XYZ file of C-alpha atoms in Angstrom:
610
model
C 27.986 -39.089 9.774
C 27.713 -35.414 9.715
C 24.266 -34.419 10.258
C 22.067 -33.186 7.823
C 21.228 -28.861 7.662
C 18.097 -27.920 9.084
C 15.249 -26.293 7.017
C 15.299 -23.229 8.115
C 11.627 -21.863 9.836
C 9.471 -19.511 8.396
C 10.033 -17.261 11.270
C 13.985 -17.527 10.824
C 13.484 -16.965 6.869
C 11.408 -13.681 7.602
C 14.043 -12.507 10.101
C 16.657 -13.213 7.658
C 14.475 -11.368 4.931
C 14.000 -8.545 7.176
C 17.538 -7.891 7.804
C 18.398 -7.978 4.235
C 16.475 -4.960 3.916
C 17.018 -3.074 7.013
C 21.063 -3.817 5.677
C 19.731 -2.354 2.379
C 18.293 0.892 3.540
C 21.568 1.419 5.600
C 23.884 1.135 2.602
C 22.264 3.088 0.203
C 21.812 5.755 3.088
C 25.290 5.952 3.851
C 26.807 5.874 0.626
C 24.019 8.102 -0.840
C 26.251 10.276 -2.742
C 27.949 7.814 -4.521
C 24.498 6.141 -5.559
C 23.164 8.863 -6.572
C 25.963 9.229 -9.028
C 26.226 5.776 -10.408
C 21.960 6.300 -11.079
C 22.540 9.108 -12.977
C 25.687 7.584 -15.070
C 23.720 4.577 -15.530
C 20.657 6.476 -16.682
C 22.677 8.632 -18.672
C 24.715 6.031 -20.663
C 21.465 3.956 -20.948
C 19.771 7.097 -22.993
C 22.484 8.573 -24.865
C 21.666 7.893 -28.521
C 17.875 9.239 -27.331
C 16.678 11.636 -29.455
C 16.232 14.378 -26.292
C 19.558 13.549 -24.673
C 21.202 14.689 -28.146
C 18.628 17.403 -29.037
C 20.008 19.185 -25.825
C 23.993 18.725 -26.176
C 24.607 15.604 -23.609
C 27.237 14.001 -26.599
C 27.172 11.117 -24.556
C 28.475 12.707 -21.437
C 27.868 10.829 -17.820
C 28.801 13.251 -15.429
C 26.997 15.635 -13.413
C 28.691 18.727 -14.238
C 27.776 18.638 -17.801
C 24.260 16.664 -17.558
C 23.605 19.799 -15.139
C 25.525 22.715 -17.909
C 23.117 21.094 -21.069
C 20.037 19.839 -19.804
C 17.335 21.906 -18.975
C 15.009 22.382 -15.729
C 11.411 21.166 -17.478
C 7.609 20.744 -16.790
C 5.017 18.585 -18.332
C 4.380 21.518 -20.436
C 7.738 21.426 -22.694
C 7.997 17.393 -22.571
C 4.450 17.329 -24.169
C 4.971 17.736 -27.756
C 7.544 14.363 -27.490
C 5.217 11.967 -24.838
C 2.268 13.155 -27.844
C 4.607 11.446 -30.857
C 4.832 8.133 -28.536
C 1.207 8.768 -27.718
C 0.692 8.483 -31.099
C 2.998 5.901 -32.076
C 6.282 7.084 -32.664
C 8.770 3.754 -31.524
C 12.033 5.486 -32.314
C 14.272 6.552 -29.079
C 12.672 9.889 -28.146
C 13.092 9.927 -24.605
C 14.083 6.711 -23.376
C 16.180 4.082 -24.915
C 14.206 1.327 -23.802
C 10.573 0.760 -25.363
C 8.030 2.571 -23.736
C 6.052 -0.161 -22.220
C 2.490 2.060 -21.506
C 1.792 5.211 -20.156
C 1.256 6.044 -16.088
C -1.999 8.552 -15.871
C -1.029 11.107 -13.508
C -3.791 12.767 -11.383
C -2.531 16.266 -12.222
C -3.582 17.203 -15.535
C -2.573 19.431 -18.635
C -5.141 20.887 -20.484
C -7.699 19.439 -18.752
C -6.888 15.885 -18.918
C -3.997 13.616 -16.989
C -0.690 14.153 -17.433
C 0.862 10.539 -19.095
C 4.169 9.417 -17.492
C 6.247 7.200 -19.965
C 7.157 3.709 -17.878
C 9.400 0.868 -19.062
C 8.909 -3.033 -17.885
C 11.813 -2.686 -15.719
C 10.186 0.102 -13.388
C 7.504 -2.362 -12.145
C 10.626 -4.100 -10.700
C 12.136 -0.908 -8.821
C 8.290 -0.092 -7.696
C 8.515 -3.809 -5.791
C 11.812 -3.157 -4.523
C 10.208 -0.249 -2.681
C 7.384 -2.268 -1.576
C 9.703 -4.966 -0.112
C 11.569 -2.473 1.980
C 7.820 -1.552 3.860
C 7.259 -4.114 5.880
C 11.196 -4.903 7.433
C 10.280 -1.236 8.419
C 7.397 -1.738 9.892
C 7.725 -4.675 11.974
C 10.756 -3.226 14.046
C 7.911 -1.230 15.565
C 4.881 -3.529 15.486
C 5.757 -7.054 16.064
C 3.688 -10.224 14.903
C 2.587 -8.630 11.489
C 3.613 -11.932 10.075
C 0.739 -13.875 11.825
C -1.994 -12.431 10.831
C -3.531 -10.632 7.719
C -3.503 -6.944 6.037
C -7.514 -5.841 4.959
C -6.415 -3.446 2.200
C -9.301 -1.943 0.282
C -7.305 -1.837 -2.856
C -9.113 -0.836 -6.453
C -8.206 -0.606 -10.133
C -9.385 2.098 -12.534
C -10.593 1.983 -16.161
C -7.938 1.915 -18.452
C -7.397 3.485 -22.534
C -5.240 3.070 -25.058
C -3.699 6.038 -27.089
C -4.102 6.247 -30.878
C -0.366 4.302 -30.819
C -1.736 1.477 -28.902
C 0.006 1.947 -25.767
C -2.074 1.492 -22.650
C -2.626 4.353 -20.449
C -3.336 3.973 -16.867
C -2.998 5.028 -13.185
C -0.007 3.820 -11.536
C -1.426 1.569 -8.995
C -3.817 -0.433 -11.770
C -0.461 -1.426 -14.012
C 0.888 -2.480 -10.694
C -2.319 -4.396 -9.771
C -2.283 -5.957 -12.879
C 1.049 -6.760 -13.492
C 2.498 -10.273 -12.406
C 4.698 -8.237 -9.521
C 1.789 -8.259 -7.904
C -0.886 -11.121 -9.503
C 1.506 -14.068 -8.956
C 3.641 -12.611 -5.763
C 5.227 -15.379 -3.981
C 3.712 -16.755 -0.857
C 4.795 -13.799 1.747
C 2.921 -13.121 5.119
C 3.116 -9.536 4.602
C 1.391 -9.438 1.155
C -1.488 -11.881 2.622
C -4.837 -9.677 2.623
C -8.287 -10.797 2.985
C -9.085 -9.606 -0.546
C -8.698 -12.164 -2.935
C -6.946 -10.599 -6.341
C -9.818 -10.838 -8.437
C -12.202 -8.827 -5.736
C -9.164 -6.040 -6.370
C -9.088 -6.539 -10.260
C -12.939 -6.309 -10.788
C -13.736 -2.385 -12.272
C -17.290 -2.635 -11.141
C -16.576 -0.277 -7.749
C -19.448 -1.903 -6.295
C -19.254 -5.384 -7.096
C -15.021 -4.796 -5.592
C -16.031 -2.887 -2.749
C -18.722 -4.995 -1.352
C -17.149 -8.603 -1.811
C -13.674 -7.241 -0.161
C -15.931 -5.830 2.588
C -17.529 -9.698 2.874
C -14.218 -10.967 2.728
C -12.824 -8.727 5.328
C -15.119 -9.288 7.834
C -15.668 -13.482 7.509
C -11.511 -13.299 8.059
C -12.354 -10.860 10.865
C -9.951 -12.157 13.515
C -7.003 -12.486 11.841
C -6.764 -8.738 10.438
C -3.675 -7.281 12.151
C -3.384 -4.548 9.865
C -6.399 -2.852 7.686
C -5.704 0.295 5.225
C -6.182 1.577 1.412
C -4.074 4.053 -0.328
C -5.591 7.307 0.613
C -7.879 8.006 3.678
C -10.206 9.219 1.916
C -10.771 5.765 0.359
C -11.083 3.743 3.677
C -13.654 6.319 4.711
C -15.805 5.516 1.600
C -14.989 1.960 2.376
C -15.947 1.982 6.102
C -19.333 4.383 5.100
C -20.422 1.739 2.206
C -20.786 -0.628 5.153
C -22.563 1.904 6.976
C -25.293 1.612 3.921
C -24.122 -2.388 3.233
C -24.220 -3.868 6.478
C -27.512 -5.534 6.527
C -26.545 -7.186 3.270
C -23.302 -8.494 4.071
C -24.741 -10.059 7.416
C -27.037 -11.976 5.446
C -24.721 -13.137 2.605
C -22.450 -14.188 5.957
C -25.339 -16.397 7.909
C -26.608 -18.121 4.496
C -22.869 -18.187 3.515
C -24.742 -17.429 -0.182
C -23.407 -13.917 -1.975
C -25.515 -10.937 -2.165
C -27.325 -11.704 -6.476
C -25.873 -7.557 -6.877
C -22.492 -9.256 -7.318
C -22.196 -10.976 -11.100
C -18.866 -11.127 -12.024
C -17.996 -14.925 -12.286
C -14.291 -14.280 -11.016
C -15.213 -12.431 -7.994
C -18.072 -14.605 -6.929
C -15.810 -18.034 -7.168
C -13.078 -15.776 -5.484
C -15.650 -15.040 -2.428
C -17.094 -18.302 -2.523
C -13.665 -20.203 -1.366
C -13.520 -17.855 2.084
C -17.615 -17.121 2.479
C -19.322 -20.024 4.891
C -22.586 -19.566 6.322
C -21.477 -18.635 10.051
C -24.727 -17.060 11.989
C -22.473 -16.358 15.393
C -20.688 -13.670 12.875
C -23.456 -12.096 11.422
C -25.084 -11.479 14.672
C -21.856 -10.352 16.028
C -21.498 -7.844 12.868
C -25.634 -7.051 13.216
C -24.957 -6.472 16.663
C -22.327 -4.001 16.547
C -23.518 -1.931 13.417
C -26.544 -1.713 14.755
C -26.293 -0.264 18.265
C -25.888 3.007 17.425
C -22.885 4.323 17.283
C -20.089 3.726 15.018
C -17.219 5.227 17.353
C -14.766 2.750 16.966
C -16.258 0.231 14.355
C -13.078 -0.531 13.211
C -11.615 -2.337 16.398
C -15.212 -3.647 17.586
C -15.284 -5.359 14.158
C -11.448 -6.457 13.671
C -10.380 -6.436 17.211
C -6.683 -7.370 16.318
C -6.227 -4.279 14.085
C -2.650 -2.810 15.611
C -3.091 0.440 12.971
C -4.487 2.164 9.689
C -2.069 1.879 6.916
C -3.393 5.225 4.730
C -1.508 8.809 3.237
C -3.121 11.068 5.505
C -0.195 13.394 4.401
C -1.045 17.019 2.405
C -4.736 17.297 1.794
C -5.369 14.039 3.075
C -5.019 15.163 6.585
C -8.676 16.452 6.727
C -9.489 12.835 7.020
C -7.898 12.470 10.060
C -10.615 13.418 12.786
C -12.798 10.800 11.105
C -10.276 8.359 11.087
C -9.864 8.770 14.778
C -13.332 8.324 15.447
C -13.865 5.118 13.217
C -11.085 3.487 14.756
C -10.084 4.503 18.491
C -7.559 6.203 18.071
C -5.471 3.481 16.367
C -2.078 4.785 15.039
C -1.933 6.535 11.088
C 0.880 4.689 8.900
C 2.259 6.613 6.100
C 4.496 4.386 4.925
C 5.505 5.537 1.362
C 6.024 8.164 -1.102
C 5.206 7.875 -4.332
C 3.715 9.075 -7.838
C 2.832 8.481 -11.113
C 6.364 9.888 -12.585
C 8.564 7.862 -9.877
C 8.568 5.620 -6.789
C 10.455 7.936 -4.369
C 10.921 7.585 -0.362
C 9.529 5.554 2.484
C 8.875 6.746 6.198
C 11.537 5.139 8.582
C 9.314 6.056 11.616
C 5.892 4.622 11.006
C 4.177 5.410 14.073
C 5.093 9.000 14.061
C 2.247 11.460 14.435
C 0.585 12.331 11.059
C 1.975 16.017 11.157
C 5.892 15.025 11.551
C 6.071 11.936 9.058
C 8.728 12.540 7.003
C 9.997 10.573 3.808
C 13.483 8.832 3.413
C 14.326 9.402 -0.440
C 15.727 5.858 -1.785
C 18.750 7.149 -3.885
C 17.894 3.669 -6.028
C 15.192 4.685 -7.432
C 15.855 8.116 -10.061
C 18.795 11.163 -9.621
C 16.931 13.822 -7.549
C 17.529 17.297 -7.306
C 16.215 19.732 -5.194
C 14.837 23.876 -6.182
C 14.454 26.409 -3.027
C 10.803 27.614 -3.139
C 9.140 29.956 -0.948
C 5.604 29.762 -0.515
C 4.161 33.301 -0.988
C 0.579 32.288 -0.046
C 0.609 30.376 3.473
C -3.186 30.858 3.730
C -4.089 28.405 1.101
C -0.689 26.440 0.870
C -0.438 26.680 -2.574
C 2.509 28.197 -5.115
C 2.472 29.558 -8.158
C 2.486 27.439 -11.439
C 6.234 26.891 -12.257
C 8.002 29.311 -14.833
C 10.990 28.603 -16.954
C 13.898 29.068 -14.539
C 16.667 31.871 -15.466
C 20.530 30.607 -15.678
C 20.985 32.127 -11.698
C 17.635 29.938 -10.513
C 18.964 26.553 -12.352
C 22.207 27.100 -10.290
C 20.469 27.028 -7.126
C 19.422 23.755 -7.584
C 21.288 21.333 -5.059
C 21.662 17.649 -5.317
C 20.239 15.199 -2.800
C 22.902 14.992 -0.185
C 23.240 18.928 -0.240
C 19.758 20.307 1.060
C 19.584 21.834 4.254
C 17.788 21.120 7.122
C 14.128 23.296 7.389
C 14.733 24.774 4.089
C 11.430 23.978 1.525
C 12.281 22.518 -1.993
C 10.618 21.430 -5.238
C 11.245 17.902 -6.161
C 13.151 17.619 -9.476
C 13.894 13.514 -10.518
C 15.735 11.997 -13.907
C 14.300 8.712 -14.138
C 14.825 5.432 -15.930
C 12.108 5.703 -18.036
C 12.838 9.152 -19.805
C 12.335 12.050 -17.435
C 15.134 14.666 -17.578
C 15.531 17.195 -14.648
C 11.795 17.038 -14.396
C 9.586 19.554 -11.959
C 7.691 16.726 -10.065
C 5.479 19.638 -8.223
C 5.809 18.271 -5.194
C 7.057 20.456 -2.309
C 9.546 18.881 0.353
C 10.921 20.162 3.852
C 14.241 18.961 4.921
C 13.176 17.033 8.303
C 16.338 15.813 9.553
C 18.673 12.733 7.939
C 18.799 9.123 7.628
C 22.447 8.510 7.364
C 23.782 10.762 4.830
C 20.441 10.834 2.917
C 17.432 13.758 3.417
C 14.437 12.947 5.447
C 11.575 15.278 3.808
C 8.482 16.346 5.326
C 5.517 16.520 2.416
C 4.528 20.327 2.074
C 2.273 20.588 -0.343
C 1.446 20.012 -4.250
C 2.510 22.704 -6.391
C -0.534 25.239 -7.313
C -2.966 22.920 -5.941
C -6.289 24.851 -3.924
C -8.938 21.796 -3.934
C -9.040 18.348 -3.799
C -10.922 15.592 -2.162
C -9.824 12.363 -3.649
C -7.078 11.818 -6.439
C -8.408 15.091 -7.799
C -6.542 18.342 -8.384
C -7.945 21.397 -9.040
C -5.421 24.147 -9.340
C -5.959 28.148 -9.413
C -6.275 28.817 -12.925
C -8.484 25.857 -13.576
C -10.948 27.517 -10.966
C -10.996 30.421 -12.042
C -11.799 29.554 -15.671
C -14.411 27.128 -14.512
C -16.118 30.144 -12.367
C -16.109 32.325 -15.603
C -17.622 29.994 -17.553
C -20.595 29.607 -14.870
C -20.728 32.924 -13.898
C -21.751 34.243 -17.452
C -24.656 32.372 -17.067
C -26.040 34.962 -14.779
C -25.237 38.028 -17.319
C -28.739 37.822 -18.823
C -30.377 38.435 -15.171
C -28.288 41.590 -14.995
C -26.119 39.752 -12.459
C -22.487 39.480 -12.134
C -19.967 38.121 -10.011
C -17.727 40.141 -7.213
C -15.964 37.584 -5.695
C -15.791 33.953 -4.947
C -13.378 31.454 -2.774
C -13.787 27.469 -2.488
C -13.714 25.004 0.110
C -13.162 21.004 -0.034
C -16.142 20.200 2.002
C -15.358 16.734 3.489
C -17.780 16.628 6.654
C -19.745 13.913 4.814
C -18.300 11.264 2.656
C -17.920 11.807 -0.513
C -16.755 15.310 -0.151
C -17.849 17.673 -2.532
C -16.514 21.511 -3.737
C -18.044 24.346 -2.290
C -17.915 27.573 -4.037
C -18.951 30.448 -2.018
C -20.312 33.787 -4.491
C -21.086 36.839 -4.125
C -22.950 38.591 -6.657
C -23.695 41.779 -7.954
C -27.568 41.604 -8.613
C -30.427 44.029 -9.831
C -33.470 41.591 -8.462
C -32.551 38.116 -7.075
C -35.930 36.661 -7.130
C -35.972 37.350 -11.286
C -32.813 34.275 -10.701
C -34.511 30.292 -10.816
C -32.810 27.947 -8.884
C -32.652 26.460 -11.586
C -30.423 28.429 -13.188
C -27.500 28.523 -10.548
C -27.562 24.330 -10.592
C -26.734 25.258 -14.019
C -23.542 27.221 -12.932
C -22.930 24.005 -10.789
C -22.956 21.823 -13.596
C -21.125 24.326 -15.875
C -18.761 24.598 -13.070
C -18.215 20.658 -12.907
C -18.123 20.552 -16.673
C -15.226 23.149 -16.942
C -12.770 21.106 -14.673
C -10.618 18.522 -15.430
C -10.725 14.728 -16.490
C -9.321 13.315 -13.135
C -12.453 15.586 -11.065
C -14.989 14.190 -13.392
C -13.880 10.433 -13.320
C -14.428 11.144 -9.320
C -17.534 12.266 -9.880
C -18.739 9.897 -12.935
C -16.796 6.724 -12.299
C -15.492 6.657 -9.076
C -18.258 8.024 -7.248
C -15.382 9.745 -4.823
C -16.913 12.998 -5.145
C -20.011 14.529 -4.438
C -22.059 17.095 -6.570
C -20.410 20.803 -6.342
C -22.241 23.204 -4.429
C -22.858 27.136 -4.595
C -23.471 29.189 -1.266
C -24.469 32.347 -2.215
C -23.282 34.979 0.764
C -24.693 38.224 1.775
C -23.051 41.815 0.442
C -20.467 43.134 1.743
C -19.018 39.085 3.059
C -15.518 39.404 1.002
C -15.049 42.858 3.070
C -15.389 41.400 6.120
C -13.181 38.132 4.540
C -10.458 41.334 3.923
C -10.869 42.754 7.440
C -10.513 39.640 9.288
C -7.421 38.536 7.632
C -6.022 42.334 8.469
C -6.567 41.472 11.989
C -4.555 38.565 11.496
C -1.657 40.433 9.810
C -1.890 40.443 6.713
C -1.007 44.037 4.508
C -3.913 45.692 3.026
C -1.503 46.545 0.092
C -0.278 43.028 -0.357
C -3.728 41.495 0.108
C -5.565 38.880 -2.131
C -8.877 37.043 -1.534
C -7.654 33.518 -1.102
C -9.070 31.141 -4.015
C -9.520 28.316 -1.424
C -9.707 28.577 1.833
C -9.166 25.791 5.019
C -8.912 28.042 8.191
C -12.011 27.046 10.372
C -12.749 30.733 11.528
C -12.796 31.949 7.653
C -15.314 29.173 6.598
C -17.595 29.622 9.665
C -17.619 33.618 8.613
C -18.879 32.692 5.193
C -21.036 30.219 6.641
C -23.102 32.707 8.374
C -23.510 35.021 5.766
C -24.883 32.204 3.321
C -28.347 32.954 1.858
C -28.823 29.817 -0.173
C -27.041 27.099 -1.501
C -27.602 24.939 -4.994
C -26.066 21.705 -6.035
C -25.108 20.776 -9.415
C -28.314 18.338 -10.614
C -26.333 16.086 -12.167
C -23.194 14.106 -13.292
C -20.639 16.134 -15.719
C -19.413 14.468 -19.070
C -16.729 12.020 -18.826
C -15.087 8.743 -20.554
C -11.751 6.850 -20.693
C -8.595 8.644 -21.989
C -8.060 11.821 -23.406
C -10.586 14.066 -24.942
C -8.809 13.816 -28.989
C -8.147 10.149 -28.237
C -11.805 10.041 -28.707
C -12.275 11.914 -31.646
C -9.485 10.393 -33.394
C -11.044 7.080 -33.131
């Protein structure tokens, strides 16, 4: 009798499922080209009776040549007037053949309030794609992930619904809440310590604090701990800092803290929570003595790294991750927004300055527009402009860009973007295969941000001018400001240093320049105040008043370091350490803004309409 197949082990059936995707990632990177144009065909064919494709001259065509002649370069800005009619309940074929499934809140803003990214049900599926390719990647460098558990400090955000009924959201909450990732099949690397309904729960306390529980009863078998931006491990790793005490005592009694009263979460954190004194003194013990230099290892000793985007602005998180945590290696391991799913990093353990992105040609048509940045003090470039016929020629398809050269993302997706200006701004890194390897640059126009937020230029600058005419009545005006993204403490807050023009500065209350911050706070957009109202992810803005004459000596210092006098503008944010100790010293007090700005779920005439 011929005997009988083996079963095959789980260890042999993650091998087998990691190969599949290494295989994956080689194919598509090889053949990149030819991907790239069987996306765009399919995307093409897919949307040709659309109201947009037709509006612009496409007559059904599915080739590059012509989808390049017809359809135009766009922003947010000239899509707006068509994402508004499905906003508002317009089901026809606008922009996308399929329906229009909800609406992806982007944290850059129009107006004032976030941007919303048509989706379709069938992106969720390419998002999970992406996902599945992570940790293949991952465990060619750091073996045993399998066998132990990933302490992700993941969150979901309040939701609306526009006037149409379509639900608007960030990206990551439809994920959270979608079945993708609710019912996932039983998979060692999507096994965290957070049960799903300590994830799902919108109370940021009530999440935080029983993850936090969770992590630390499963203490020993985290191999892997992490959240989507640093700047939200920090907050989670300085809530225990505050929480400790609690959490130690809902760990000996094996009882949970009475602060926590959703019924979901506390059955969730019942099933793992047993009283276990040896922990609790262990966790007492080691948040107690002092110093919380490497909590993170003390407390998980297995950790093997920090899965977090320290990429962009997120890299002023770095010293304190370092500190928290050893040393332990920074994973970016993805690339991704609101408007598309893009790239993943093909060398994980790379140091935070070089990781660089492999687009997946899968996943939309990209396109790629030389920038340079004309501003290398602050990063930033200007807000994009219509592009002339000569500027939409230079724009070179994925397989084309050249290595160093800087480029602004442009992506067609699926779900009913056309040659769209992501923002983003790429550096060609070097090649996987035949397919780009980008280094992340910076976000277009962007000068502050501490969290999700965004704050660009213009925004700023109409903020100040609403605050500063506060002052008017005290015969006091403003001669020149500049910002700062104060992060030293967690949660960062905005610093706005001012100097002023003033007849008689003790005729000024303090009073009345906490009303500047608040005006200030007021005056900027939907996705800052949610940080500040909801999210708690940002502190209170502050105002350092500086001495006469400080923006001089700004000017003079920055002529010593060789910049032209004719050519030379006060930066609107600044990052260099030597320019921000300067201003420190010539600060001659400082106000915060007293209290919360004015904010609420969706957009502003969402509100008024209902």
């Amino acid at each position: 009798m011929p005997e009988a197949p083996k079963a095959l082990s789980d260890d042999c059936i993650i091998v087998e499922n990691d190969n599949k995707a290494l295989k994956f990632i080689e194919d598509i990177t090889v053949n990149a080209d030819e991907v790239q144009k069987r996306v765009l065909s399919e995307i093409l064919s897919r949307s040709a009776d659309t109201e947009y494709l037709k509006r612009n001259g496409l007559n059904g065509c599915t080739d590059r040549e012509t989808f390049k002649k017809v359809v135009p370069v766009v922003t947010y800005e000239d899509l707006k007037p068509d994402i508004e009619r499905i906003a508002n309940g317009d089901t026809s074929p606008i922009l996308c053949s399929h329906p229009i499934s909800e609406f992806l809140t982007s944290s850059g803003t129009s107006a004032g309030e976030r941007k919303l990214m048509p989706t379709i049900d069938e992106e969720l599926g390419r998002r999970s794609l992406l996902y599945s390719l992570l940790m293949p990647v991952m465990s060619q460098f750091v073996p045993g992930l399998d066998k132990g558990k990933g302490m992700y400090f993941l969150f979901v955000k309040s939701e609306a619904k526009t006037p149409g009924g379509l639900v608007a959201r960030p990206v990551l909450t439809s994920y959270y809440k979608s079945s993708y990732f609710k019912t996932r099949p039983n998979d060692p690397y999507t096994n965290y310590t957070s049960p799903n309904q300590t994830i799902l729960c919108l109370d940021s306390y009530q999440s935080m604090y029983s993850q936090l529980l969770c992590g630390l009863c499963q203490n020993e078998e985290v191999v892997r701990v992490g959240a989507v931006f640093a700047s939200g491990f920090i907050r989670a790793i300085q809530f225990l800092e505050k929480h400790w005490c609690l959490l130690c005592e809902d760990i000996r009694t094996g009882t949970i803290d009475s602060k926590i009263t959703d019924p979901s979460v506390r059955e969730a954190v019942s099933k793992i929570l047993k009283p276990n004194p040896k922990l609790a003194n262990f966790v007492e013990a080691e948040c107690s003595n002092g110093s919380w230099k490497g909590i993170i290892t003390r407390l998980w000793p297995n950790t093997k790294y920090i899965d977090v985007i320290v990429t962009g602005t997120m890299s002023q998180y770095i010293p304190a991750l370092d500190y928290y945590s050893n040393s332990l290696p920074l994973v970016c391991t993805m690339y991704a927004s609101s408007e598309c799913y893009f790239g993943i990093n093909l060398d994980p353990l790379c140091r935070p300055s070089e990781v660089s992105y492999t687009l997946i040609p899968t996943m939309a048509y990209f396109e790629f527009l030389p920038v340079t940045r004309k501003n290398e003090l602050t990063g930033s470039i200007s807000e994009p402009t219509a592009l002339n016929d000569e500027e939409k020629k230079q724009l070179v398809d994925l397989v084309n860009v050249e290595l160093g050269r800087e480029y602004e993302l442009v992506v067609t997706t699926y779900a009913g973007l056309y040659r769209y200006r992501v923002g983003d701004i790429l550096r060609v890194s070097g090649f996987k295969n035949n397919a780009p390897q980008f280094n992340f640059i910076c976000r277009k126009n962007v000068v502050l941000s501490i969290d999700s937020d965004k704050t660009d230029e213009v925004e700023l600058q109409n903020a100040v001018k609403n605050a500063a005419s506060q002052l008017v009545q005290f015969e006091t005006s403003l001669v020149e400001y500049t910002s700062y993204a104060d992060t030293s403490a967690t949660p960062g807050h905005y610093v706005l240093y001012w100097e002023l023009s003033v007849k008689d500065a003790t005729l000024i209350p303090p009073s009345v320049f906490e009303d500047c911050c608040f005006t200030v706070e007021e005056s900027l957009n939907s996705v800052y105040r949610q940080g500040r109202v909801w999210d708690k992810s940002i502190g209170p803005l502050e105002i350092r008043v500086v001495e006469n004459g400080t923006f001089d000596m700004l000017m003079d210092f920055a002529l010593t370091q060789g910049a032209s006098i004719n050519q030379y503008k006060t930066p609107r944010c600044v990052k260099y350490v030597p320019i921000i100790e300067l201003l420190n010293s010539r600060v001659v007090s400082s106000y915060f803004s007293p209290k919360c700005p004015r904010w609420s779920p969706g957009h502003k005439q969402w509100c008024t309409q209902n």
